[in-house]
Amino acid sequence: DGGITQSPKYLFRKEGQNVTLSCEQNLNHDAMYWYRQDPGQGLRLIYYSQIVNDFQKGDIAEGYSVSREKKESFPLTVTSAQKNPTAFYLCASSIFQGNYGYTFGSGTRLTVV
Amino acid sequence: AQRVTQPEKLLSVFKGAPVELKCNYSYSGSPELFWYVQYSRQRLQLLLRHISRESIKGFTADLNKGETSFHLKKPFAQEEDSAMYYCALSGTGANSKLTFGKGITLSVRP
């Protein structure tokens, strides 16, 4: 069953801790993306990667980091430098060329406690 | 810079009424426009792309380059259309990442 999997579904973090959100896809998609979804804000791009071992900052990259060591995986680390990390995080993937749209994961809800 | 504007946050209509969800964009080149939908407790999913010129679930959207708009329309709303709708824009090549609007909640009442 092809798709994109995010884990965990819910994540709680203490202030000052780093946490890593997992995103795995078996669609053989070249590009992967991380978005943050907040009520009334829509989706804002955090980081994206169009090829293995390369990634670019999006509009709100401060306080986040990523890696792309494998085509299938694009983990997002929310660092302690992120001032307001409580949000819903969405991962997506796409074919690099052709603009066929994105396939989204089911999301991870991160709460700082 | 690419920008997408959805001027309304909420649209509430009765079943059978026409629906128009507005979307305006700003992009210097030739954009690709999309509508995404998120039903309650489901993943965000692609509804339609302007390049396909297709009708999905009775929805259509026409790209108007003169008005830089990509409004989503349906002549007769159904209760199952109730969802969050996002308009999105993609450039080409290195700018092919999607930029989303803030979204609009469509509520269809019986």
Short mmCIF file of C-alpha atoms in Angstrom, two decimals:
data_model
loop_
_atom_site.label_atom_id
_atom_site.label_comp_id
_atom_site.label_asym_id
_atom_site.label_seq_id
_atom_site.Cartn_x
_atom_site.Cartn_y
_atom_site.Cartn_z
CA ASP A 1 0.00 0.00 0.00
CA GLY A 2 1.80 3.10 -1.22
CA GLY A 3 1.69 6.24 0.79
CA ILE A 4 3.31 8.62 3.18
CA THR A 5 3.50 7.86 6.89
CA GLN A 6 4.05 10.30 9.72
CA SER A 7 4.80 9.27 13.27
CA PRO A 8 3.96 9.72 15.99
CA LYS A 9 0.41 10.99 15.65
CA TYR A 10 0.64 12.92 18.92
CA LEU A 11 3.81 14.18 20.56
CA PHE A 12 4.35 16.03 23.80
CA ARG A 13 7.52 17.95 24.46
CA LYS A 14 8.85 19.69 27.50
CA GLU A 15 10.20 23.18 27.06
CA GLY A 16 13.89 23.14 26.19
CA GLN A 17 13.82 19.72 24.54
CA ASN A 18 14.41 18.85 20.92
CA VAL A 19 12.00 16.42 19.27
CA THR A 20 12.09 14.68 15.92
CA LEU A 21 9.06 13.99 13.76
CA SER A 22 9.26 11.12 11.34
CA CYS A 23 8.11 11.13 7.71
CA GLU A 24 8.50 8.12 5.42
CA GLN A 25 7.18 7.59 1.89
CA ASN A 26 7.18 4.59 -0.41
CA LEU A 27 5.87 6.40 -3.47
CA ASN A 28 9.33 6.82 -4.99
CA HIS A 29 8.75 10.56 -4.95
CA ASP A 30 11.78 12.79 -5.39
CA ALA A 31 10.63 15.76 -3.37
CA MET A 32 9.49 15.99 0.22
CA TYR A 33 8.15 18.89 2.26
CA TRP A 34 7.30 19.91 5.80
CA TYR A 35 4.47 22.30 6.53
CA ARG A 36 3.10 23.71 9.72
CA GLN A 37 -0.67 24.13 9.98
CA ASP A 38 -2.10 26.61 12.48
CA PRO A 39 -5.74 27.75 12.74
CA GLY A 40 -6.29 30.79 10.58
CA GLN A 41 -2.77 30.62 9.16
CA GLY A 42 -3.15 27.94 6.55
CA LEU A 43 -0.11 25.86 5.72
CA ARG A 44 3.33 27.42 5.97
CA LEU A 45 6.39 25.80 4.47
CA ILE A 46 9.18 24.93 6.90
CA TYR A 47 11.69 23.00 4.78
CA TYR A 48 11.71 21.10 1.53
CA SER A 49 14.00 18.73 -0.28
CA GLN A 50 13.95 18.04 -4.00
CA ILE A 51 16.78 15.51 -3.99
CA VAL A 52 18.65 13.32 -1.53
CA ASN A 53 21.31 15.09 0.53
CA ASP A 54 19.93 18.50 -0.36
CA PHE A 55 17.25 20.64 1.25
CA GLN A 56 16.10 24.25 1.28
CA LYS A 57 14.60 26.55 3.87
CA GLY A 58 11.00 27.46 3.50
CA ASP A 59 9.21 30.50 4.85
CA ILE A 60 9.45 29.65 8.56
CA ALA A 61 12.61 27.54 8.97
CA GLU A 62 13.90 29.20 12.16
CA GLY A 63 14.01 26.75 15.04
CA TYR A 64 13.73 23.69 12.82
CA SER A 65 16.21 21.35 11.15
CA VAL A 66 15.92 18.50 8.66
CA SER A 67 17.97 15.83 6.95
CA ARG A 68 17.51 13.87 3.74
CA GLU A 69 19.89 10.93 3.83
CA LYS A 70 17.48 8.59 2.06
CA LYS A 71 14.94 9.22 -0.66
CA GLU A 72 12.19 7.68 1.46
CA SER A 73 12.79 9.65 4.65
CA PHE A 74 12.67 13.32 5.63
CA PRO A 75 12.68 13.75 9.43
CA LEU A 76 12.01 17.13 11.01
CA THR A 77 13.61 18.19 14.28
CA VAL A 78 11.88 20.87 16.29
CA THR A 79 14.59 22.45 18.38
CA SER A 80 14.38 24.35 21.64
CA ALA A 81 15.02 27.50 19.60
CA GLN A 82 11.53 27.30 18.11
CA LYS A 83 9.57 29.84 20.14
CA ASN A 84 6.07 28.54 19.48
CA PRO A 85 6.31 24.88 18.51
CA THR A 86 2.81 23.77 19.46
CA ALA A 87 1.16 23.06 16.10
CA PHE A 88 0.03 20.45 13.62
CA TYR A 89 2.84 19.35 11.31
CA LEU A 90 2.23 17.95 7.86
CA CYS A 91 4.68 16.13 5.64
CA ALA A 92 4.14 15.81 1.90
CA SER A 93 5.86 14.36 -1.12
CA SER A 94 5.68 14.85 -4.85
CA ILE A 95 7.22 13.95 -8.16
CA PHE A 96 9.82 16.61 -8.78
CA GLN A 97 8.85 17.42 -12.32
CA GLY A 98 5.32 17.79 -13.61
CA ASN A 99 3.38 19.52 -10.87
CA TYR A 100 1.00 16.67 -10.24
CA GLY A 101 0.30 17.89 -6.75
CA TYR A 102 1.36 16.66 -3.37
CA THR A 103 0.52 13.56 -1.35
CA PHE A 104 0.14 14.41 2.32
CA GLY A 105 0.68 12.42 5.46
CA SER A 106 -1.86 12.31 8.26
CA GLY A 107 0.11 14.74 10.40
CA THR A 108 1.70 14.96 13.82
CA ARG A 109 0.25 17.15 16.54
CA LEU A 110 3.02 18.51 18.73
CA THR A 111 2.21 20.03 22.09
CA VAL A 112 4.68 21.71 24.39
CA VAL A 113 3.93 21.05 28.04
CA ALA B 1 7.40 36.09 -4.46
CA GLN B 2 4.33 33.93 -4.75
CA ARG B 3 1.24 34.59 -2.69
CA VAL B 4 -2.25 33.15 -2.41
CA THR B 5 -5.16 35.03 -0.91
CA GLN B 6 -8.40 33.46 0.24
CA PRO B 7 -10.38 36.47 1.43
CA GLU B 8 -13.03 34.61 3.41
CA LYS B 9 -12.57 32.28 6.38
CA LEU B 10 -16.01 30.73 6.41
CA LEU B 11 -18.82 30.15 3.96
CA SER B 12 -22.09 28.70 5.18
CA VAL B 13 -24.78 27.67 2.68
CA PHE B 14 -27.84 25.49 2.57
CA LYS B 15 -27.86 22.20 0.71
CA GLY B 16 -28.58 22.75 -2.97
CA ALA B 17 -27.28 26.32 -3.00
CA PRO B 18 -24.43 27.37 -5.32
CA VAL B 19 -20.96 27.67 -3.87
CA GLU B 20 -18.06 29.88 -4.87
CA LEU B 21 -14.83 29.79 -2.88
CA LYS B 22 -12.61 32.68 -3.84
CA CYS B 23 -8.89 32.51 -4.51
CA ASN B 24 -6.58 35.22 -5.83
CA TYR B 25 -2.90 34.83 -6.46
CA SER B 26 0.26 36.78 -7.10
CA TYR B 27 3.06 35.32 -9.19
CA SER B 28 5.26 36.83 -11.85
CA GLY B 29 5.49 33.78 -14.10
CA SER B 30 3.04 31.12 -15.25
CA PRO B 31 1.64 29.48 -12.14
CA GLU B 32 0.12 26.11 -11.54
CA LEU B 33 -3.02 26.41 -9.40
CA PHE B 34 -4.57 23.76 -7.19
CA TRP B 35 -7.43 23.28 -4.79
CA TYR B 36 -6.92 20.97 -1.81
CA VAL B 37 -9.61 19.74 0.56
CA GLN B 38 -9.47 18.45 4.12
CA TYR B 39 -12.54 16.62 5.35
CA SER B 40 -13.02 16.13 9.08
CA ARG B 41 -10.45 13.67 10.47
CA GLN B 42 -9.00 12.99 7.03
CA ARG B 43 -5.79 13.88 5.29
CA LEU B 44 -5.38 16.91 3.15
CA GLN B 45 -5.94 15.76 -0.41
CA LEU B 46 -5.81 17.18 -3.89
CA LEU B 47 -9.22 18.17 -5.24
CA LEU B 48 -8.30 19.51 -8.66
CA ARG B 49 -5.57 21.15 -10.75
CA HIS B 50 -6.21 23.93 -13.20
CA ILE B 51 -4.11 22.28 -15.87
CA SER B 52 -6.38 19.24 -15.91
CA ARG B 53 -9.51 21.30 -16.58
CA GLU B 54 -11.51 18.59 -14.86
CA SER B 55 -14.58 18.50 -12.66
CA ILE B 56 -14.19 16.60 -9.41
CA LYS B 57 -17.20 15.91 -7.17
CA GLY B 58 -19.06 18.55 -9.16
CA PHE B 59 -16.47 21.23 -8.44
CA THR B 60 -14.78 23.25 -11.17
CA ALA B 61 -12.24 26.04 -11.14
CA ASP B 62 -11.14 28.26 -13.99
CA LEU B 63 -7.86 30.09 -14.05
CA ASN B 64 -8.43 33.75 -14.91
CA LYS B 65 -5.03 35.25 -15.60
CA GLY B 66 -6.43 38.74 -16.14
CA GLU B 67 -7.98 38.81 -12.69
CA THR B 68 -5.31 36.48 -11.20
CA SER B 69 -8.07 34.35 -9.76
CA PHE B 70 -8.84 30.65 -9.43
CA HIS B 71 -12.24 30.49 -7.78
CA LEU B 72 -13.75 27.11 -6.92
CA LYS B 73 -17.39 26.63 -7.87
CA LYS B 74 -20.14 24.10 -7.48
CA PRO B 75 -23.70 24.71 -8.67
CA PHE B 76 -25.47 22.65 -5.99
CA ALA B 77 -23.78 22.09 -2.65
CA GLN B 78 -24.11 18.80 -0.77
CA GLU B 79 -23.73 18.21 2.97
CA GLU B 80 -20.69 16.00 2.30
CA ASP B 81 -18.93 19.02 0.76
CA SER B 82 -18.48 20.46 4.25
CA ALA B 83 -14.72 20.68 4.74
CA MET B 84 -11.71 22.98 4.80
CA TYR B 85 -10.59 24.10 1.36
CA TYR B 86 -7.17 25.45 0.48
CA CYS B 87 -6.10 27.15 -2.70
CA ALA B 88 -2.44 26.63 -3.61
CA LEU B 89 0.03 27.91 -6.17
CA SER B 90 3.17 26.42 -7.55
CA GLY B 91 5.77 27.99 -9.77
CA THR B 92 7.99 26.02 -12.10
CA GLY B 93 11.44 24.51 -11.78
CA ALA B 94 13.18 25.69 -8.64
CA ASN B 95 9.99 27.49 -7.59
CA SER B 96 7.83 24.41 -7.80
CA LYS B 97 7.07 24.33 -4.09
CA LEU B 98 3.44 24.91 -3.14
CA THR B 99 2.31 28.08 -1.46
CA PHE B 100 -1.06 27.79 0.27
CA GLY B 101 -3.75 30.26 1.13
CA LYS B 102 -5.11 30.42 4.66
CA GLY B 103 -8.04 28.23 3.80
CA ILE B 104 -11.80 28.53 4.01
CA THR B 105 -14.26 26.40 5.92
CA LEU B 106 -17.30 25.43 3.89
CA SER B 107 -20.34 24.45 5.92
CA VAL B 108 -23.32 23.02 4.07
CA ARG B 109 -26.47 22.92 6.16
CA PRO B 110 -29.35 20.51 5.53
#
